[in-house]
Amino acid sequence: MKNRIHFTLALALLLANAGGCALNTELSIPEKKIPANYPDQKNAATIANINWRHYFDDPQLIRLIDTAVANNVDLQMALQRIEVARSSVKLANGTLLPKVDLSVGGGVQKFGLYTMDGAGNASTYITPGRIVPENLTDIYLGLQASWEVDVWGKLRYQRKSAISNYLSSIEGTHFVISNLVAEVAVHYNELLALDNALDIIRQTLQKQQEALEVIKVQKEAGRANELAVQQFNAQLLNTKVLETQALQQIIETENRINFLLGRYPQPIARNKEMLFQAVPEQIAAGLPSQLLANRPDVRAAEYQIEASKFDVKAAKAAFFPNFTITGALGFQAFNPEFLFQSPASLAYSLMGTLVTPLINRNALKAQFNTAQANQLTAMYNYQNTILKAYVEVANTLSNIRTLQKVHSLKEQQSRVLKKSVEASGELYKTARATYLEVLIAQQSALQANLELIEAIKRQRLSTITIYKALGGGWK
């Protein structure tokens, strides 16, 4: 009998080892080497290391970002995800330790007389002169313990996976902060651009109103006809439409900022002149390799790889036998008055159990294959995150250079068209230009000025985009 038990145990261990050792936990994918430099960038210095309170030099914008970081709902949810991950680490730590419970219980049981237990109890004295009661109570007070001995490291791997997921959640929160800071700054600068566009529209309205009054006077003097009056009036009405649309866009942009700040709509304090602050001609982008340390999404993806590696190893360890020790120590009696009469009422038990999977190992294989697929997915996601980050930086750097040229050209165009408006007005007064030429000059000047504001806004937004793309905004 003893030899049969030893044979069964040895066979179980042999099958478990044979199945577990055949599983590959060292996975890899083709490596994509990150470029050494960005195009036209050789400096190792990077703006990503600048705190956002120093990167943005607008006190009103800084106050808005501070409020957003304190109250934004998405950020609060990200912080709660950190708490969930932290609790998972504590849970994983707990599985490594013995589980000890205090047990208090009681019950009553009656055996049939014509049974082995009933017949035995009826003829047995539990104390001198007193047989076992027919209705037998059972009272227990003591400690119960169980401990899964982590022989193969499964529980330790699960703990390491939980720690990696926790660190990933922290980096994920940093990424939320970085996006939040950038988003508030973007909408704030859009608001400044709308304010300045509204000023241009209203200045144009005033000039168009004056031109309309002039054309009406000229009509009365016989120097212009009703068609000219209607054309000037139509242009005036079209500009009023632009004014109405700009006012609506301002309201919506203010509301978007308030939403990011976690509050209901209210006016946003700002200084519209801040839009015209000079932006740096050269952006210190650093080296592409610095993205691995500065971008929170890249770091989060890296921790996800670590977590998936430990999950694979834990899934492999599940093929090996589990060794569990259980025990109990306490007092047990049929009557409370005998409960603490040691050693007669002392009860204890100790057992070691070795369990190895034999049948339905396909479920463990499916679990292991899933863990492998998750690890490969995490590796590809890491590569994709780095590639996405590099492309984002490269595109933004190129866009910054392009916008510098666009800004310069739009400034020249605006100056030229301003002169054309003045010239067309003077020529019209001396009958050397038609009213259509005046209308075209005014419309072109308005469009050019609005496009100049748009170019300035896009240039400022590009400095925000590159700051976030390089990994700034969360420190």
Coordinates of C-alpha atoms in Angstrom, one line a residue:
M1 CA 0.0 0.0 0.0
K2 CA 2.8 2.4 1.0
N3 CA 4.7 1.6 -2.3
R4 CA 1.5 2.3 -4.3
I5 CA 1.2 5.8 -2.6
H6 CA 4.8 6.6 -3.3
F7 CA 4.4 5.5 -7.0
T8 CA 1.3 7.7 -7.4
L9 CA 3.1 10.7 -5.9
A10 CA 6.2 10.2 -8.0
L11 CA 4.0 9.8 -11.1
A12 CA 2.1 13.0 -10.4
L13 CA 5.4 15.0 -9.8
L14 CA 6.8 13.5 -13.0
L15 CA 3.8 14.5 -15.1
A16 CA 3.7 18.0 -13.6
N17 CA 7.4 18.6 -14.3
A18 CA 7.2 17.2 -17.8
G19 CA 4.3 19.5 -18.7
G20 CA 5.7 22.5 -17.0
C21 CA 9.2 22.3 -18.4
A22 CA 8.0 22.2 -22.0
L23 CA 6.4 25.6 -21.7
N24 CA 8.5 28.6 -23.0
T25 CA 8.4 31.7 -20.9
E26 CA 11.2 33.6 -22.8
L27 CA 9.3 35.4 -25.5
S28 CA 10.7 38.1 -27.9
I29 CA 9.7 40.1 -30.9
P30 CA 11.9 41.7 -33.6
E31 CA 13.5 44.8 -32.2
K32 CA 13.0 48.2 -33.8
K33 CA 15.9 50.5 -33.0
I34 CA 14.9 54.1 -32.2
P35 CA 16.8 56.7 -34.2
A36 CA 19.7 58.5 -32.5
N37 CA 18.5 62.0 -33.3
Y38 CA 15.5 64.0 -34.6
P39 CA 15.8 65.7 -38.0
D40 CA 17.9 68.8 -37.6
Q41 CA 18.3 68.2 -33.8
K42 CA 21.6 67.4 -32.2
N43 CA 21.2 68.9 -28.7
A44 CA 20.7 66.6 -25.7
A45 CA 18.8 69.3 -23.7
T46 CA 15.0 68.9 -23.7
I47 CA 12.1 71.1 -22.6
A48 CA 10.4 68.0 -21.1
N49 CA 12.4 68.5 -17.9
I50 CA 10.9 71.9 -17.3
N51 CA 8.1 72.1 -14.8
W52 CA 4.9 73.3 -16.5
R53 CA 4.6 76.2 -14.0
H54 CA 7.9 77.5 -15.5
Y55 CA 7.2 76.5 -19.1
F56 CA 4.0 78.6 -19.3
D57 CA 4.6 82.2 -18.3
D58 CA 1.0 83.3 -18.1
P59 CA -0.1 83.6 -14.4
Q60 CA -3.8 83.2 -15.3
L61 CA -3.2 80.1 -17.3
I62 CA -1.1 78.6 -14.4
R63 CA -4.0 79.2 -12.0
L64 CA -6.4 77.5 -14.4
I65 CA -4.1 74.4 -14.7
D66 CA -3.7 74.3 -10.9
T67 CA -7.5 74.2 -10.6
A68 CA -7.8 71.5 -13.3
V69 CA -5.1 69.3 -11.6
A70 CA -7.0 69.6 -8.3
N71 CA -10.6 69.1 -9.6
N72 CA -10.6 67.3 -13.0
V73 CA -12.9 64.3 -12.9
D74 CA -10.8 62.1 -15.3
L75 CA -7.8 62.7 -13.1
Q76 CA -9.6 61.8 -10.0
M77 CA -10.7 58.5 -11.6
A78 CA -7.1 57.8 -12.6
L79 CA -6.0 58.3 -9.0
Q80 CA -8.6 55.8 -7.9
R81 CA -7.2 53.3 -10.4
I82 CA -3.9 53.7 -8.5
E83 CA -5.7 52.8 -5.3
V84 CA -7.2 49.7 -7.0
A85 CA -3.7 48.6 -8.1
R86 CA -2.2 49.3 -4.7
S87 CA -4.9 47.1 -3.1
S88 CA -4.0 44.4 -5.6
V89 CA -0.4 44.5 -4.4
K90 CA -1.6 44.1 -0.8
L91 CA -3.8 41.2 -1.8
A92 CA -0.9 39.5 -3.5
N93 CA 1.3 40.1 -0.5
G94 CA -1.3 38.5 1.7
T95 CA -1.4 35.2 -0.4
L96 CA 2.3 34.6 0.5
L97 CA 1.5 34.6 4.3
P98 CA -0.4 31.9 6.3
K99 CA -4.1 32.6 6.7
V100 CA -5.2 32.4 10.4
D101 CA -8.8 32.6 11.5
L102 CA -10.6 32.6 14.8
S103 CA -13.4 30.1 14.7
V104 CA -16.3 29.9 17.1
G105 CA -19.0 27.4 16.4
G106 CA -21.6 25.2 17.9
G107 CA -24.2 22.7 16.8
V108 CA -26.3 19.7 17.9
Q109 CA -26.6 16.2 16.3
K110 CA -28.7 13.1 17.0
F111 CA -27.6 9.7 15.6
G112 CA -30.1 7.0 14.9
L113 CA -30.0 4.2 17.6
Y114 CA -29.6 1.5 15.0
T115 CA -26.4 2.9 13.6
M116 CA -22.8 2.4 14.4
D117 CA -22.5 5.9 16.0
G118 CA -25.9 5.7 17.8
A119 CA -25.3 2.2 19.2
G120 CA -21.8 3.2 20.3
N121 CA -22.9 6.4 22.0
A122 CA -25.8 4.6 23.8
S123 CA -23.2 2.2 25.5
T124 CA -20.4 4.7 26.1
Y125 CA -19.9 6.7 29.3
I126 CA -18.6 10.2 28.5
T127 CA -18.0 10.9 32.3
P128 CA -18.3 8.4 35.1
G129 CA -21.9 7.3 35.4
R130 CA -23.0 9.5 32.5
I131 CA -23.5 8.2 29.0
V132 CA -23.1 10.2 25.8
P133 CA -26.3 12.5 25.5
E134 CA -28.8 11.4 22.8
N135 CA -28.8 15.0 21.5
L136 CA -25.1 15.6 21.3
T137 CA -24.0 19.2 21.2
D138 CA -20.6 20.2 19.8
I139 CA -19.0 23.5 20.8
Y140 CA -15.7 24.7 19.3
L141 CA -13.4 27.7 20.0
G142 CA -10.0 27.9 18.5
L143 CA -7.7 28.9 15.6
Q144 CA -7.7 27.6 12.1
A145 CA -4.8 28.2 9.7
S146 CA -3.9 27.4 6.1
W147 CA -0.8 28.2 4.1
E148 CA 0.0 27.5 0.5
V149 CA 3.8 27.0 0.4
D150 CA 5.1 28.9 -2.6
V151 CA 7.5 26.1 -3.8
W152 CA 7.5 27.0 -7.5
G153 CA 7.2 30.8 -7.1
K154 CA 3.7 31.2 -8.5
L155 CA 2.5 33.5 -5.7
R156 CA 5.7 35.5 -5.9
Y157 CA 5.3 36.0 -9.7
Q158 CA 1.7 37.1 -9.1
R159 CA 2.9 39.6 -6.5
K160 CA 5.6 41.0 -8.9
S161 CA 2.9 41.3 -11.6
A162 CA 0.7 43.2 -9.3
I163 CA 3.6 45.6 -8.4
S164 CA 4.3 46.2 -12.1
N165 CA 0.6 46.9 -12.8
Y166 CA 0.6 49.3 -9.8
L167 CA 3.6 51.2 -11.3
S168 CA 2.0 51.2 -14.7
S169 CA -1.1 52.8 -13.2
I170 CA 1.0 55.6 -11.6
E171 CA 2.6 56.3 -15.0
G172 CA -0.9 56.2 -16.6
T173 CA -2.0 58.9 -14.1
H174 CA 1.1 61.0 -15.0
F175 CA 0.0 60.7 -18.7
V176 CA -3.5 61.9 -17.7
I177 CA -1.9 64.9 -16.0
S178 CA 0.3 65.6 -19.0
N179 CA -2.7 65.6 -21.4
L180 CA -4.8 67.7 -19.0
V181 CA -2.1 70.4 -18.7
A182 CA -1.8 70.5 -22.5
E183 CA -5.5 70.5 -23.1
V184 CA -6.2 73.4 -20.7
A185 CA -3.3 75.4 -22.3
V186 CA -4.6 74.6 -25.8
H187 CA -8.2 75.8 -25.1
Y188 CA -6.9 78.8 -23.2
N189 CA -4.8 79.9 -26.3
E190 CA -7.8 79.2 -28.5
L191 CA -9.8 81.5 -26.3
L192 CA -7.1 84.3 -26.6
A193 CA -7.2 83.9 -30.4
L194 CA -11.0 84.2 -30.5
D195 CA -10.8 87.3 -28.4
N196 CA -8.4 88.9 -30.8
A197 CA -10.3 87.7 -33.8
L198 CA -13.4 89.3 -32.3
D199 CA -11.5 92.6 -31.9
I200 CA -10.5 92.5 -35.6
I201 CA -14.1 91.7 -36.7
R202 CA -15.5 94.6 -34.6
Q203 CA -12.8 97.0 -36.0
T204 CA -13.8 95.9 -39.5
L205 CA -17.5 96.4 -38.6
Q206 CA -16.8 100.0 -37.6
K207 CA -15.0 100.7 -40.8
Q208 CA -17.7 99.0 -42.9
Q209 CA -20.3 101.0 -41.1
E210 CA -18.5 104.2 -41.9
A211 CA -18.1 103.1 -45.6
L212 CA -21.8 102.4 -45.7
E213 CA -22.6 105.9 -44.5
V214 CA -20.3 107.4 -47.1
I215 CA -21.8 105.4 -49.9
K216 CA -25.3 106.5 -48.8
V217 CA -24.2 110.1 -49.0
Q218 CA -22.7 109.6 -52.4
K219 CA -26.0 108.0 -53.6
E220 CA -27.9 111.1 -52.5
A221 CA -25.4 113.2 -54.3
G222 CA -25.8 111.1 -57.4
R223 CA -22.3 109.7 -57.4
A224 CA -23.4 106.1 -56.4
N225 CA -26.4 103.9 -57.1
E226 CA -28.6 101.7 -54.9
L227 CA -26.7 98.6 -56.0
A228 CA -23.5 99.9 -54.3
V229 CA -25.4 100.7 -51.1
Q230 CA -26.8 97.1 -51.0
Q231 CA -23.4 95.6 -51.6
F232 CA -21.8 97.5 -48.8
N233 CA -24.8 96.7 -46.5
A234 CA -24.6 93.0 -47.4
Q235 CA -20.9 93.0 -46.5
L236 CA -21.7 94.6 -43.2
L237 CA -24.3 92.0 -42.4
N238 CA -21.9 89.2 -43.3
T239 CA -19.3 90.6 -40.9
K240 CA -22.0 90.8 -38.2
V241 CA -22.6 87.1 -38.7
L242 CA -18.9 86.5 -38.1
E243 CA -19.1 88.5 -34.9
T244 CA -22.0 86.3 -33.7
Q245 CA -20.2 83.1 -34.6
A246 CA -17.1 84.3 -32.8
L247 CA -19.1 85.1 -29.6
Q248 CA -20.6 81.6 -29.7
Q249 CA -17.2 80.0 -30.1
I250 CA -15.9 82.0 -27.1
I251 CA -18.7 80.7 -24.9
E252 CA -18.1 77.1 -26.0
T253 CA -14.4 77.4 -25.5
E254 CA -14.9 78.8 -22.0
N255 CA -17.2 76.0 -21.2
R256 CA -14.7 73.4 -22.4
I257 CA -12.1 74.9 -20.1
N258 CA -14.6 74.9 -17.2
F259 CA -15.4 71.3 -17.8
L260 CA -11.7 70.4 -17.7
L261 CA -11.5 72.4 -14.4
G262 CA -14.4 70.3 -13.0
R263 CA -16.7 73.2 -12.5
Y264 CA -19.9 74.6 -14.1
P265 CA -19.7 77.4 -16.7
Q266 CA -18.4 80.7 -15.6
P267 CA -16.2 83.5 -17.2
I268 CA -12.5 82.7 -17.7
A269 CA -10.1 85.4 -16.7
R270 CA -7.5 86.0 -19.3
N271 CA -5.3 88.7 -21.0
K272 CA -5.8 88.5 -24.8
E273 CA -2.5 90.3 -25.3
M274 CA -0.7 87.2 -24.1
L275 CA -1.4 85.7 -27.5
F276 CA 1.3 87.9 -29.1
Q277 CA 4.1 86.9 -26.7
A278 CA 7.1 85.7 -28.7
V279 CA 7.5 81.9 -29.0
P280 CA 11.0 80.4 -29.1
E281 CA 12.4 79.9 -32.6
Q282 CA 14.3 76.8 -31.5
I283 CA 12.8 74.1 -29.4
A284 CA 15.1 71.9 -27.3
A285 CA 13.8 68.4 -28.2
G286 CA 16.7 66.4 -26.8
L287 CA 17.3 62.8 -28.0
P288 CA 14.7 60.2 -29.0
S289 CA 16.0 57.9 -26.4
Q290 CA 14.9 60.3 -23.7
L291 CA 11.3 59.6 -24.6
L292 CA 11.8 56.2 -22.8
A293 CA 12.2 58.1 -19.5
N294 CA 10.1 61.2 -20.1
R295 CA 6.9 59.9 -21.7
P296 CA 4.6 58.4 -19.1
D297 CA 2.7 56.4 -21.7
V298 CA 6.0 54.7 -22.8
R299 CA 6.9 54.0 -19.2
A300 CA 3.4 52.6 -18.5
A301 CA 3.8 50.3 -21.5
E302 CA 7.1 49.1 -20.3
Y303 CA 5.7 48.2 -16.9
Q304 CA 2.9 46.3 -18.7
I305 CA 5.5 44.2 -20.3
E306 CA 7.0 43.4 -16.9
A307 CA 3.6 42.5 -15.5
S308 CA 2.9 40.2 -18.5
K309 CA 6.2 38.4 -18.1
F310 CA 5.4 37.6 -14.5
D311 CA 1.9 36.5 -15.5
V312 CA 3.5 34.0 -17.9
K313 CA 5.8 32.6 -15.3
A314 CA 2.9 32.3 -12.8
A315 CA 0.8 30.5 -15.4
K316 CA 3.7 28.0 -15.9
A317 CA 4.0 27.5 -12.2
A318 CA 0.4 26.5 -12.1
F319 CA 1.3 23.2 -13.8
F320 CA 3.4 22.1 -10.8
P321 CA 1.9 20.6 -7.6
N322 CA 0.5 22.9 -4.9
F323 CA 1.6 22.2 -1.3
T324 CA -0.8 23.4 1.3
I325 CA -0.5 23.1 5.1
T326 CA -3.7 23.3 7.2
G327 CA -4.0 23.1 10.9
A328 CA -6.3 23.9 13.8
L329 CA -5.9 24.4 17.5
G330 CA -8.6 25.0 20.1
F331 CA -11.1 23.7 22.6
Q332 CA -14.0 21.4 21.9
A333 CA -16.7 19.9 24.1
F334 CA -20.3 18.9 24.2
N335 CA -21.0 21.1 27.2
P336 CA -19.7 24.7 27.9
E337 CA -18.6 23.7 31.4
F338 CA -16.1 21.2 30.0
L339 CA -14.9 23.6 27.1
F340 CA -11.7 24.8 28.8
Q341 CA -10.8 21.7 30.8
S342 CA -7.4 21.2 29.3
P343 CA -6.0 18.8 28.2
A344 CA -9.2 16.7 27.9
S345 CA -11.0 19.3 25.8
L346 CA -7.9 20.3 23.7
A347 CA -8.4 19.6 20.0
Y348 CA -5.9 20.1 17.2
S349 CA -5.2 19.0 13.7
L350 CA -2.3 19.3 11.2
M351 CA -2.3 18.2 7.6
G352 CA -0.1 18.7 4.5
T353 CA -1.7 18.3 1.1
L354 CA 0.1 18.0 -2.2
V355 CA -2.2 18.6 -5.2
T356 CA -1.0 18.3 -8.8
P357 CA -3.2 18.7 -11.9
L358 CA -3.7 15.5 -13.9
I359 CA -7.0 15.8 -15.7
N360 CA -8.3 18.9 -17.5
R361 CA -4.8 20.3 -18.0
N362 CA -6.1 22.0 -21.2
A363 CA -7.5 24.7 -19.0
L364 CA -4.1 25.4 -17.6
K365 CA -2.6 25.4 -21.1
A366 CA -5.3 27.8 -22.3
Q367 CA -4.4 30.1 -19.3
F368 CA -0.7 29.9 -20.2
N369 CA -1.4 30.6 -23.9
T370 CA -3.5 33.6 -22.9
A371 CA -0.6 34.9 -20.8
Q372 CA 1.8 34.4 -23.6
A373 CA -0.5 36.3 -26.1
N374 CA -0.9 39.1 -23.5
Q375 CA 2.9 39.4 -23.2
L376 CA 3.4 39.6 -26.9
T377 CA 0.6 42.1 -27.1
A378 CA 2.3 44.2 -24.4
M379 CA 5.6 44.0 -26.4
Y380 CA 4.0 45.2 -29.6
N381 CA 2.2 47.9 -27.7
Y382 CA 5.4 49.1 -26.3
Q383 CA 7.1 49.3 -29.7
N384 CA 4.0 51.1 -31.1
T385 CA 3.9 53.6 -28.3
I386 CA 7.6 54.5 -28.9
L387 CA 7.0 54.8 -32.6
K388 CA 3.9 56.9 -32.1
A389 CA 5.8 59.2 -29.7
Y390 CA 8.7 59.6 -32.1
V391 CA 6.4 60.4 -35.1
E392 CA 4.5 62.9 -33.0
V393 CA 7.7 64.8 -32.0
A394 CA 9.1 64.7 -35.6
N395 CA 5.8 66.0 -37.1
T396 CA 5.5 68.8 -34.5
L397 CA 9.1 69.9 -34.9
S398 CA 8.5 70.1 -38.7
N399 CA 5.2 71.9 -38.1
I400 CA 7.0 74.5 -35.9
R401 CA 9.4 75.4 -38.6
T402 CA 6.6 75.6 -41.2
L403 CA 4.4 77.8 -38.9
Q404 CA 7.3 80.2 -38.4
K405 CA 7.4 80.8 -42.2
V406 CA 3.6 81.0 -42.4
H407 CA 3.5 83.6 -39.6
S408 CA 6.1 85.8 -41.3
L409 CA 4.2 85.6 -44.7
K410 CA 0.8 86.3 -43.1
E411 CA 2.2 89.4 -41.4
Q412 CA 3.5 90.7 -44.7
Q413 CA 0.2 89.9 -46.4
S414 CA -1.7 91.7 -43.6
R415 CA 0.4 94.8 -44.0
V416 CA 0.0 94.9 -47.7
L417 CA -3.8 94.4 -47.6
K418 CA -4.1 97.1 -44.9
K419 CA -2.4 99.5 -47.3
S420 CA -4.7 98.3 -50.1
V421 CA -7.8 99.1 -48.1
E422 CA -6.5 102.7 -47.4
A423 CA -5.6 103.1 -51.1
S424 CA -8.9 101.8 -52.4
G425 CA -10.8 104.2 -50.2
E426 CA -8.8 107.2 -51.4
L427 CA -9.1 106.2 -55.0
Y428 CA -12.8 105.6 -54.7
K429 CA -13.2 109.2 -53.4
T430 CA -11.6 110.5 -56.5
A431 CA -13.5 108.1 -58.8
R432 CA -10.4 106.2 -59.8
A433 CA -11.6 102.9 -58.2
T434 CA -15.0 101.2 -58.2
Y435 CA -17.0 100.3 -55.0
L436 CA -16.4 96.6 -55.9
E437 CA -12.6 97.1 -55.5
V438 CA -13.2 98.7 -52.1
L439 CA -15.4 95.8 -51.1
I440 CA -12.8 93.3 -52.2
A441 CA -10.0 95.1 -50.5
Q442 CA -11.9 95.2 -47.2
Q443 CA -12.9 91.6 -47.4
S444 CA -9.4 90.5 -48.2
A445 CA -7.9 92.5 -45.4
L446 CA -10.4 91.0 -42.9
Q447 CA -9.7 87.5 -44.1
A448 CA -5.9 88.1 -44.0
N449 CA -6.1 89.5 -40.4
L450 CA -8.1 86.5 -39.2
E451 CA -5.7 84.1 -40.9
L452 CA -2.8 85.9 -39.2
I453 CA -4.5 85.4 -35.8
E454 CA -5.0 81.7 -36.7
A455 CA -1.3 81.4 -37.7
I456 CA -0.2 82.9 -34.4
K457 CA -2.6 80.6 -32.5
R458 CA -1.3 77.5 -34.3
Q459 CA 2.3 78.5 -33.6
R460 CA 1.6 78.8 -29.9
L461 CA -0.3 75.5 -29.9
S462 CA 2.6 73.8 -31.5
T463 CA 4.8 74.8 -28.5
I464 CA 2.3 73.1 -26.3
T465 CA 2.0 70.0 -28.5
I466 CA 5.8 69.6 -28.6
Y467 CA 6.0 70.0 -24.8
K468 CA 3.5 67.2 -24.3
A469 CA 5.0 65.0 -27.0
L470 CA 8.4 65.1 -25.4
G471 CA 7.0 64.0 -22.1
G472 CA 6.5 67.3 -20.3
G473 CA 3.7 68.5 -18.2
W474 CA 3.4 65.9 -15.5
K475 CA 6.5 66.7 -13.3

